[in-house]
GROMACS .gro file of C-alpha atoms in nm:
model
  277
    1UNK     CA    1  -0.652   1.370   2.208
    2UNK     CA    2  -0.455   1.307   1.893
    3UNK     CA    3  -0.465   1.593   1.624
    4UNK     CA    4  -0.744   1.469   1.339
    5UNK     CA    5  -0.578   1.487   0.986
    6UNK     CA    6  -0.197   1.532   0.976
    7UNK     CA    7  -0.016   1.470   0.650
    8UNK     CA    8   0.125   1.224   0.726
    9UNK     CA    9  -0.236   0.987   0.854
   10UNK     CA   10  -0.388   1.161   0.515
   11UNK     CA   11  -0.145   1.026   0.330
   12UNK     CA   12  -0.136   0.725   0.449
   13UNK     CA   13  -0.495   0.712   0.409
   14UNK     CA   14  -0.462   0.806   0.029
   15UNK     CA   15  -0.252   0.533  -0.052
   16UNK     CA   16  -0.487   0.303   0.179
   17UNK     CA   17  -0.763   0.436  -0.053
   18UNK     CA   18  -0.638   0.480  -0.365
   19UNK     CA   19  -0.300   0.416  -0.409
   20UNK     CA   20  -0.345   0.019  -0.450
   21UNK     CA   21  -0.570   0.088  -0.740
   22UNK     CA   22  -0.275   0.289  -0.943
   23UNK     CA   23   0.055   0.159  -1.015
   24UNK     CA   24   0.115   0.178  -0.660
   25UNK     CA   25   0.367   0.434  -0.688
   26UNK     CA   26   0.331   0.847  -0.645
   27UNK     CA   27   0.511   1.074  -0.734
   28UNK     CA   28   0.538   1.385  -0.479
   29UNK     CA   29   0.421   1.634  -0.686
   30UNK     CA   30   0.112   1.390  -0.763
   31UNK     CA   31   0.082   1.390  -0.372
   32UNK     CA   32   0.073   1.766  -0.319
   33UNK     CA   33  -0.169   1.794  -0.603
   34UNK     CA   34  -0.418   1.546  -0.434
   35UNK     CA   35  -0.358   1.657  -0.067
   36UNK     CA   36  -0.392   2.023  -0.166
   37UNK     CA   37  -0.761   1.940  -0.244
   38UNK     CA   38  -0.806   1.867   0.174
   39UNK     CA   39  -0.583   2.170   0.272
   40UNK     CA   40  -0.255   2.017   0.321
   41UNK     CA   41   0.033   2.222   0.158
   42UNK     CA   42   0.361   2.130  -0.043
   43UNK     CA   43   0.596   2.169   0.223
   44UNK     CA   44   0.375   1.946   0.494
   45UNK     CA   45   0.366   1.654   0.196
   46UNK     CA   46   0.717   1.685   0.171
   47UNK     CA   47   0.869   1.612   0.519
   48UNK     CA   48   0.593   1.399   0.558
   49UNK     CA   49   0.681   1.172   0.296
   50UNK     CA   50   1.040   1.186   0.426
   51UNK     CA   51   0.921   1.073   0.779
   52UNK     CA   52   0.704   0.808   0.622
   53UNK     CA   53   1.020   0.679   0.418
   54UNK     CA   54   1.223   0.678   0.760
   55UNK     CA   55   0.962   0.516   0.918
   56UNK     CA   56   0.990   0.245   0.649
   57UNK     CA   57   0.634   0.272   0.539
   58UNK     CA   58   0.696   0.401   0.174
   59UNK     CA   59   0.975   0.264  -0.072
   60UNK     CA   60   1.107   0.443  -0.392
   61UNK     CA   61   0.966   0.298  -0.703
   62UNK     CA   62   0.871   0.450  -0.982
   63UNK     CA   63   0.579   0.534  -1.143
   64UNK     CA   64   0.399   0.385  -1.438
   65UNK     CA   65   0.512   0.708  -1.602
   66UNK     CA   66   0.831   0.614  -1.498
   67UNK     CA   67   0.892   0.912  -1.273
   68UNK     CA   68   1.041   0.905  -0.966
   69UNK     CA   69   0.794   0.857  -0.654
   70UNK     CA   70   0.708   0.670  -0.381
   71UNK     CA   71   0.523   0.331  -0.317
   72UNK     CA   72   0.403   0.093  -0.002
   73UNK     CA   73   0.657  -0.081   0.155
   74UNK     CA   74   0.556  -0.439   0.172
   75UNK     CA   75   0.512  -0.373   0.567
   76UNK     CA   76   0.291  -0.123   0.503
   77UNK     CA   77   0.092  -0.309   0.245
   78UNK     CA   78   0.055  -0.586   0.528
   79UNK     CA   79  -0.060  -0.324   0.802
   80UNK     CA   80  -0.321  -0.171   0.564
   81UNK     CA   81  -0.429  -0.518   0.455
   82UNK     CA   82  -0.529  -0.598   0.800
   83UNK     CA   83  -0.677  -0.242   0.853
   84UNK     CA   84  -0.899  -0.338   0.563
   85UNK     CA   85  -1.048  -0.609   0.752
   86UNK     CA   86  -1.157  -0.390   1.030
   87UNK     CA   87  -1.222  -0.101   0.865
   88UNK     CA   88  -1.458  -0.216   0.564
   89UNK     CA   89  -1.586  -0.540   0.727
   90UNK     CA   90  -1.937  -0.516   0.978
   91UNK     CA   91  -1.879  -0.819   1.182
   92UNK     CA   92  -2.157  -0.934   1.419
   93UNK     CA   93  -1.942  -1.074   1.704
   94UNK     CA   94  -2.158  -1.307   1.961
   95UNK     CA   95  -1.952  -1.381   2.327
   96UNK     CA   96  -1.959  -1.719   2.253
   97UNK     CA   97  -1.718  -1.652   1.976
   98UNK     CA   98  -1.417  -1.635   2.241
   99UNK     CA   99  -1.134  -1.417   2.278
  100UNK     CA  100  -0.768  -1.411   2.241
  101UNK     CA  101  -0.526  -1.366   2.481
  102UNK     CA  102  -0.187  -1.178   2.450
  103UNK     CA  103   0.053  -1.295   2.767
  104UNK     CA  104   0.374  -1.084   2.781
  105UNK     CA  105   0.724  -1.123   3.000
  106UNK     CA  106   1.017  -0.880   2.904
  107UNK     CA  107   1.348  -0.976   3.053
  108UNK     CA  108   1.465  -0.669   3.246
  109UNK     CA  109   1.737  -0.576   3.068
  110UNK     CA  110   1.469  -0.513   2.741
  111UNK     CA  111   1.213  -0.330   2.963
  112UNK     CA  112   1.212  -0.059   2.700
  113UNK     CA  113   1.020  -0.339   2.448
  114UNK     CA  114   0.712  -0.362   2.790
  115UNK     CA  115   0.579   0.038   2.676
  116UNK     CA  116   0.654  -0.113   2.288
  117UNK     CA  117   0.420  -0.422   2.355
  118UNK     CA  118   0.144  -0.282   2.562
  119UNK     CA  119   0.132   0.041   2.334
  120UNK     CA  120   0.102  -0.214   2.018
  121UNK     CA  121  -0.151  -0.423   2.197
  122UNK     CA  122  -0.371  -0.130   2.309
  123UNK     CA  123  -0.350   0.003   1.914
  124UNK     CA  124  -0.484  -0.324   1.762
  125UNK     CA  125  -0.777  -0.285   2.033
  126UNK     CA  126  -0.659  -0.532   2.345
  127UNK     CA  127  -0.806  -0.469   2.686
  128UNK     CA  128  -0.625  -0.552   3.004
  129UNK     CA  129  -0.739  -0.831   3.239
  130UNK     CA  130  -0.450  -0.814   3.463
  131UNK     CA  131  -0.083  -0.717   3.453
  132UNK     CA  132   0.077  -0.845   3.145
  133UNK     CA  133  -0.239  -0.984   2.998
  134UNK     CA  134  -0.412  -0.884   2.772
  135UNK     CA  135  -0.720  -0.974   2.552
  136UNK     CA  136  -0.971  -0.891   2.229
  137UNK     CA  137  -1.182  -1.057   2.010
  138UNK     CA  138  -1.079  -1.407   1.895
  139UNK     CA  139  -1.096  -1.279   1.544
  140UNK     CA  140  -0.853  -0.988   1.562
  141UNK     CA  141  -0.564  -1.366   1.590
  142UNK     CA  142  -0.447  -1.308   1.260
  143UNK     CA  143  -0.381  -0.957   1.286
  144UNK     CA  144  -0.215  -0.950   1.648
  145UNK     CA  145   0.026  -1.218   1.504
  146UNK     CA  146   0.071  -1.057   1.179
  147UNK     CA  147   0.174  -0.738   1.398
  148UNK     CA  148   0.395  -0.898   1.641
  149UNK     CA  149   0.579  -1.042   1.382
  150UNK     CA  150   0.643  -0.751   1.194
  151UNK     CA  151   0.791  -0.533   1.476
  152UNK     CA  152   0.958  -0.835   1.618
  153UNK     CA  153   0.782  -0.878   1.950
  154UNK     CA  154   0.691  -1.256   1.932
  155UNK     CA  155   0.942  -1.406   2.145
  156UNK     CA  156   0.814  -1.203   2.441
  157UNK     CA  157   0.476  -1.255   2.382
  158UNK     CA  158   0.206  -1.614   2.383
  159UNK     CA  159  -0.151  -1.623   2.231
  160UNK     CA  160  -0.417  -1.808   2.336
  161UNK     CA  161  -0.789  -1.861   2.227
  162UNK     CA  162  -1.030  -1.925   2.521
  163UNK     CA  163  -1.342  -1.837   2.696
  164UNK     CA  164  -1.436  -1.620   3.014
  165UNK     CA  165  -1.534  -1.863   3.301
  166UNK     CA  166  -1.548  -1.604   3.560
  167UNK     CA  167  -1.576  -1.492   3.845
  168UNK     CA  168  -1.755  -1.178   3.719
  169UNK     CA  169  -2.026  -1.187   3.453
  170UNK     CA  170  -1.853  -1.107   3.101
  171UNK     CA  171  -2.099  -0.784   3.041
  172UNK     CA  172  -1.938  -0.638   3.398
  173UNK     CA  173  -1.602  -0.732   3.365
  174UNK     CA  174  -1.540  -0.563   2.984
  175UNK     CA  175  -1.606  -0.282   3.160
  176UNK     CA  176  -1.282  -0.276   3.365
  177UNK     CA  177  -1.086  -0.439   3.039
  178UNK     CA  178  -1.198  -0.115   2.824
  179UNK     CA  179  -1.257   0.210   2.890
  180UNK     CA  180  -1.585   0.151   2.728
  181UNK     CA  181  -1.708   0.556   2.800
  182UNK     CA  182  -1.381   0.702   2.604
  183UNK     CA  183  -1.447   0.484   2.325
  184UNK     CA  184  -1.792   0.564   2.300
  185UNK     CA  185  -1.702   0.929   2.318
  186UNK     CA  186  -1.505   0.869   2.006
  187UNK     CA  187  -1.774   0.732   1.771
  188UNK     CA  188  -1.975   0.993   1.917
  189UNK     CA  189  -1.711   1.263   1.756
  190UNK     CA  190  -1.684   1.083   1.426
  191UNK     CA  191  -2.103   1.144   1.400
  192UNK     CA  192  -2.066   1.487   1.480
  193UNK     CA  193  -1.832   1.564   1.216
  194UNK     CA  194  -1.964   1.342   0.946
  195UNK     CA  195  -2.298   1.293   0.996
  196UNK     CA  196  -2.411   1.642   0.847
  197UNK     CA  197  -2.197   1.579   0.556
  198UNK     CA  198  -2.338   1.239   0.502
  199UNK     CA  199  -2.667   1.426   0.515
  200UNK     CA  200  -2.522   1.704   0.237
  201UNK     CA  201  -2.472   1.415   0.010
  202UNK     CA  202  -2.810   1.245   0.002
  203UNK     CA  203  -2.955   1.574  -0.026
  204UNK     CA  204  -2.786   1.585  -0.361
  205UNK     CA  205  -2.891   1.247  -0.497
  206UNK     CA  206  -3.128   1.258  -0.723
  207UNK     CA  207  -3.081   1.591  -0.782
  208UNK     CA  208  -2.966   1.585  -1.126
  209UNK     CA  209  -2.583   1.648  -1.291
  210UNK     CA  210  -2.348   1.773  -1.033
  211UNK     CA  211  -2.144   2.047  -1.078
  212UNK     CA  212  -1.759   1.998  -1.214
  213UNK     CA  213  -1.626   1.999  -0.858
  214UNK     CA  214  -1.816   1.713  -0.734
  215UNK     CA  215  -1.599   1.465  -0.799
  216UNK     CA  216  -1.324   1.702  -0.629
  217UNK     CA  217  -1.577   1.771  -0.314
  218UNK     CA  218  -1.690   1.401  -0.279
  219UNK     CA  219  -1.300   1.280  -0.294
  220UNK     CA  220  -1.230   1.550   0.009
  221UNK     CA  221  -1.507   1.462   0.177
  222UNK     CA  222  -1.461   1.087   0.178
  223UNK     CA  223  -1.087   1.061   0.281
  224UNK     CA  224  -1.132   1.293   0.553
  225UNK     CA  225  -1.458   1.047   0.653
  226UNK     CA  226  -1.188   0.736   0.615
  227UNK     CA  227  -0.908   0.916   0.780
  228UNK     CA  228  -1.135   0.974   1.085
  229UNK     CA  229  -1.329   0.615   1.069
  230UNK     CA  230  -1.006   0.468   1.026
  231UNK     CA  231  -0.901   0.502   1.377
  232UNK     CA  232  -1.235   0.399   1.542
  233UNK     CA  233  -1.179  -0.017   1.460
  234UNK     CA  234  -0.899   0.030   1.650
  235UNK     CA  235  -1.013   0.200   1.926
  236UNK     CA  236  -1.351  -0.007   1.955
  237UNK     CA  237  -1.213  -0.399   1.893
  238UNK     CA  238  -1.575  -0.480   1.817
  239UNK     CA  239  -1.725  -0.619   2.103
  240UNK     CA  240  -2.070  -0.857   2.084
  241UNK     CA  241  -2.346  -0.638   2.111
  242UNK     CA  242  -2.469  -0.826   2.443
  243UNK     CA  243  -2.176  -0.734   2.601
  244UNK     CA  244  -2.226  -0.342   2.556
  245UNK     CA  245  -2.467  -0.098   2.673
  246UNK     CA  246  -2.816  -0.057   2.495
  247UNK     CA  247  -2.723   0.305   2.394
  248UNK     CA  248  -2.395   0.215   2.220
  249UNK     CA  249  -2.353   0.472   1.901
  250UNK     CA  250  -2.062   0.184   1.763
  251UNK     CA  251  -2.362   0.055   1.516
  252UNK     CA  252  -2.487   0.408   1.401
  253UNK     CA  253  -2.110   0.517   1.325
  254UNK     CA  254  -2.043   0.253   1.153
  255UNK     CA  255  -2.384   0.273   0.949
  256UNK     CA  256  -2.248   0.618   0.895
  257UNK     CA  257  -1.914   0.533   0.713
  258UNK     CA  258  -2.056   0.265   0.508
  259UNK     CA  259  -2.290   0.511   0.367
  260UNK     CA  260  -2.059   0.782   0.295
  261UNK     CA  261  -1.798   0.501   0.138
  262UNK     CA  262  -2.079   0.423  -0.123
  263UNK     CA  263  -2.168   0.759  -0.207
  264UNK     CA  264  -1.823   0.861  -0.284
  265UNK     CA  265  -1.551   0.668  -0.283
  266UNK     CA  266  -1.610   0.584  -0.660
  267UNK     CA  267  -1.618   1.017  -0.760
  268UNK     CA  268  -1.338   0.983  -0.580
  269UNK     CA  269  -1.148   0.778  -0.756
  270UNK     CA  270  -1.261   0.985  -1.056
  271UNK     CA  271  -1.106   1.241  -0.911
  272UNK     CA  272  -0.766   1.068  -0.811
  273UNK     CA  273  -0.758   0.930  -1.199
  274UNK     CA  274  -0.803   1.266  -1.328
  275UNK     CA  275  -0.516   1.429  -1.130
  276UNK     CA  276  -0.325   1.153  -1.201
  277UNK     CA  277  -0.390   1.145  -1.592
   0.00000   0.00000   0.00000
């Protein structure tokens, strides 16, 4: 299982967050100050922010203070435009809504770009009918294109819209297109480390004026809550509710997140302004 909470998904996640809402630029010091507060040190935000700059996810640009920093690349702004979509939005999908279809051929002497597409398709949430096919949600289109695109997989790949016809019933046969029990296992992690602090929160409201450090605590506590839940919409594409089983936690994660993001996101930002001020 992947590590939870590297530098480099936090801060990714801060400028997913927050940095949108700023100039758009950070300066590094500006980054250690704000990832210190979830335990991340100076060194870690440093080759992190190298890596990330590799990577071509951040850009040098200056801040409003006209210091020198960082900002989204206009890839990256794309990417975590799309993520909003899945990670903010609650969509009630219904099987009759259809499904999209990725169909992939590599020429042999590009085999390398096969692990490349089917890694890519199984990050935005595809399952696998067959060999070289692949499908999700008809409303994840956009995205899949927008993604393809970007890392310059089109001309290997064709999309389709469509419906399942058969032979096997559509609630048996997403079972052998996901690994429906490892994704369920996931949300099932994500309420076991953030339903107790969800809990810790409402226990405070009403409670009166918070101490100075709330704003501080409630920043931590949501962007390690989006850092985690930001994974999940990924993992679980978001299949129609009659197509999963009756015990699925999906809903209750999900119910989970939007609770914590309006608790906190807005001390949060309070937080993020005041470091930054």
């Amino acid at each position: 299982m992947a590590e939870l909470h590297t530098p480099r998904s936090l801060i990714v996640t801060l400028y997913g967050a927050y940095g949108r809402e700023t100039s758009g630029s950070l300066a590094v010091a500006e980054l250690i100050r704000l990832l210190a507060a979830v335990g991340v040190d100076a060194p870690s935000v440093r080759s992190s922010v190298s890596r990330l700059k590799r990577r071509g996810l951040l850009v040098a640009q200056p801040t409003a203070q006209g210091a020198a920093g960082y900002a989204l690349s206009a890839d990256a702004r794309q990417l975590l435009e799309d993520g909003d979509r899945r990670i903010y939005a609650h969509p009630s999908p219904r099987a009759a809504d259809g499904w999209v279809l990725a169909v992939f051929s590599v020429p042999e002497p590009e085999r390398s770009k096969r692990h490349v597409l089917r890694s890519r398709l199984a990050g935005l949430g595809f399952g696998t009918a067959a060999p070289g096919v692949w499908l999700a949600p008809a409303r994840l289109y956009d995205e899949t294109r927008h993604t393809l695109e970007r890392l310059q997989l089109a001309p290997y790949v064709e999309l389709f819209r469509g419906e399942h016809l058969g032979f096997a019933p559509t609630v048996e046969a997403v079972t052998r297109w996901w690994d429906l029990p490892a994704i369920a296992k996931q949300h099932e992690d994500f309420l076991d480390r953030h339903e107790p602090v969800l809990r810790h929160w409402q226990a405070r409201v009403g409670a009166g004026p918070g101490a100075p450090n709330d704003a501080e605590s409630a920043y931590r506590d949501y962007l390690l809550a989006l850092d985690s839940w930001r994974r999940l919409p990924y993992a679980d594409p978001g299949l129609p509710a009659e197509l999963l089983p009756r015990d699925w936690p999906g809903g209750r994660s999900a119910e989970v997140f939007g609770r914590l993001h309006g608790l906190l996101r807005e001390a949060g930002t309070a937080f993020v302004r005041g470091v930054l001020a």
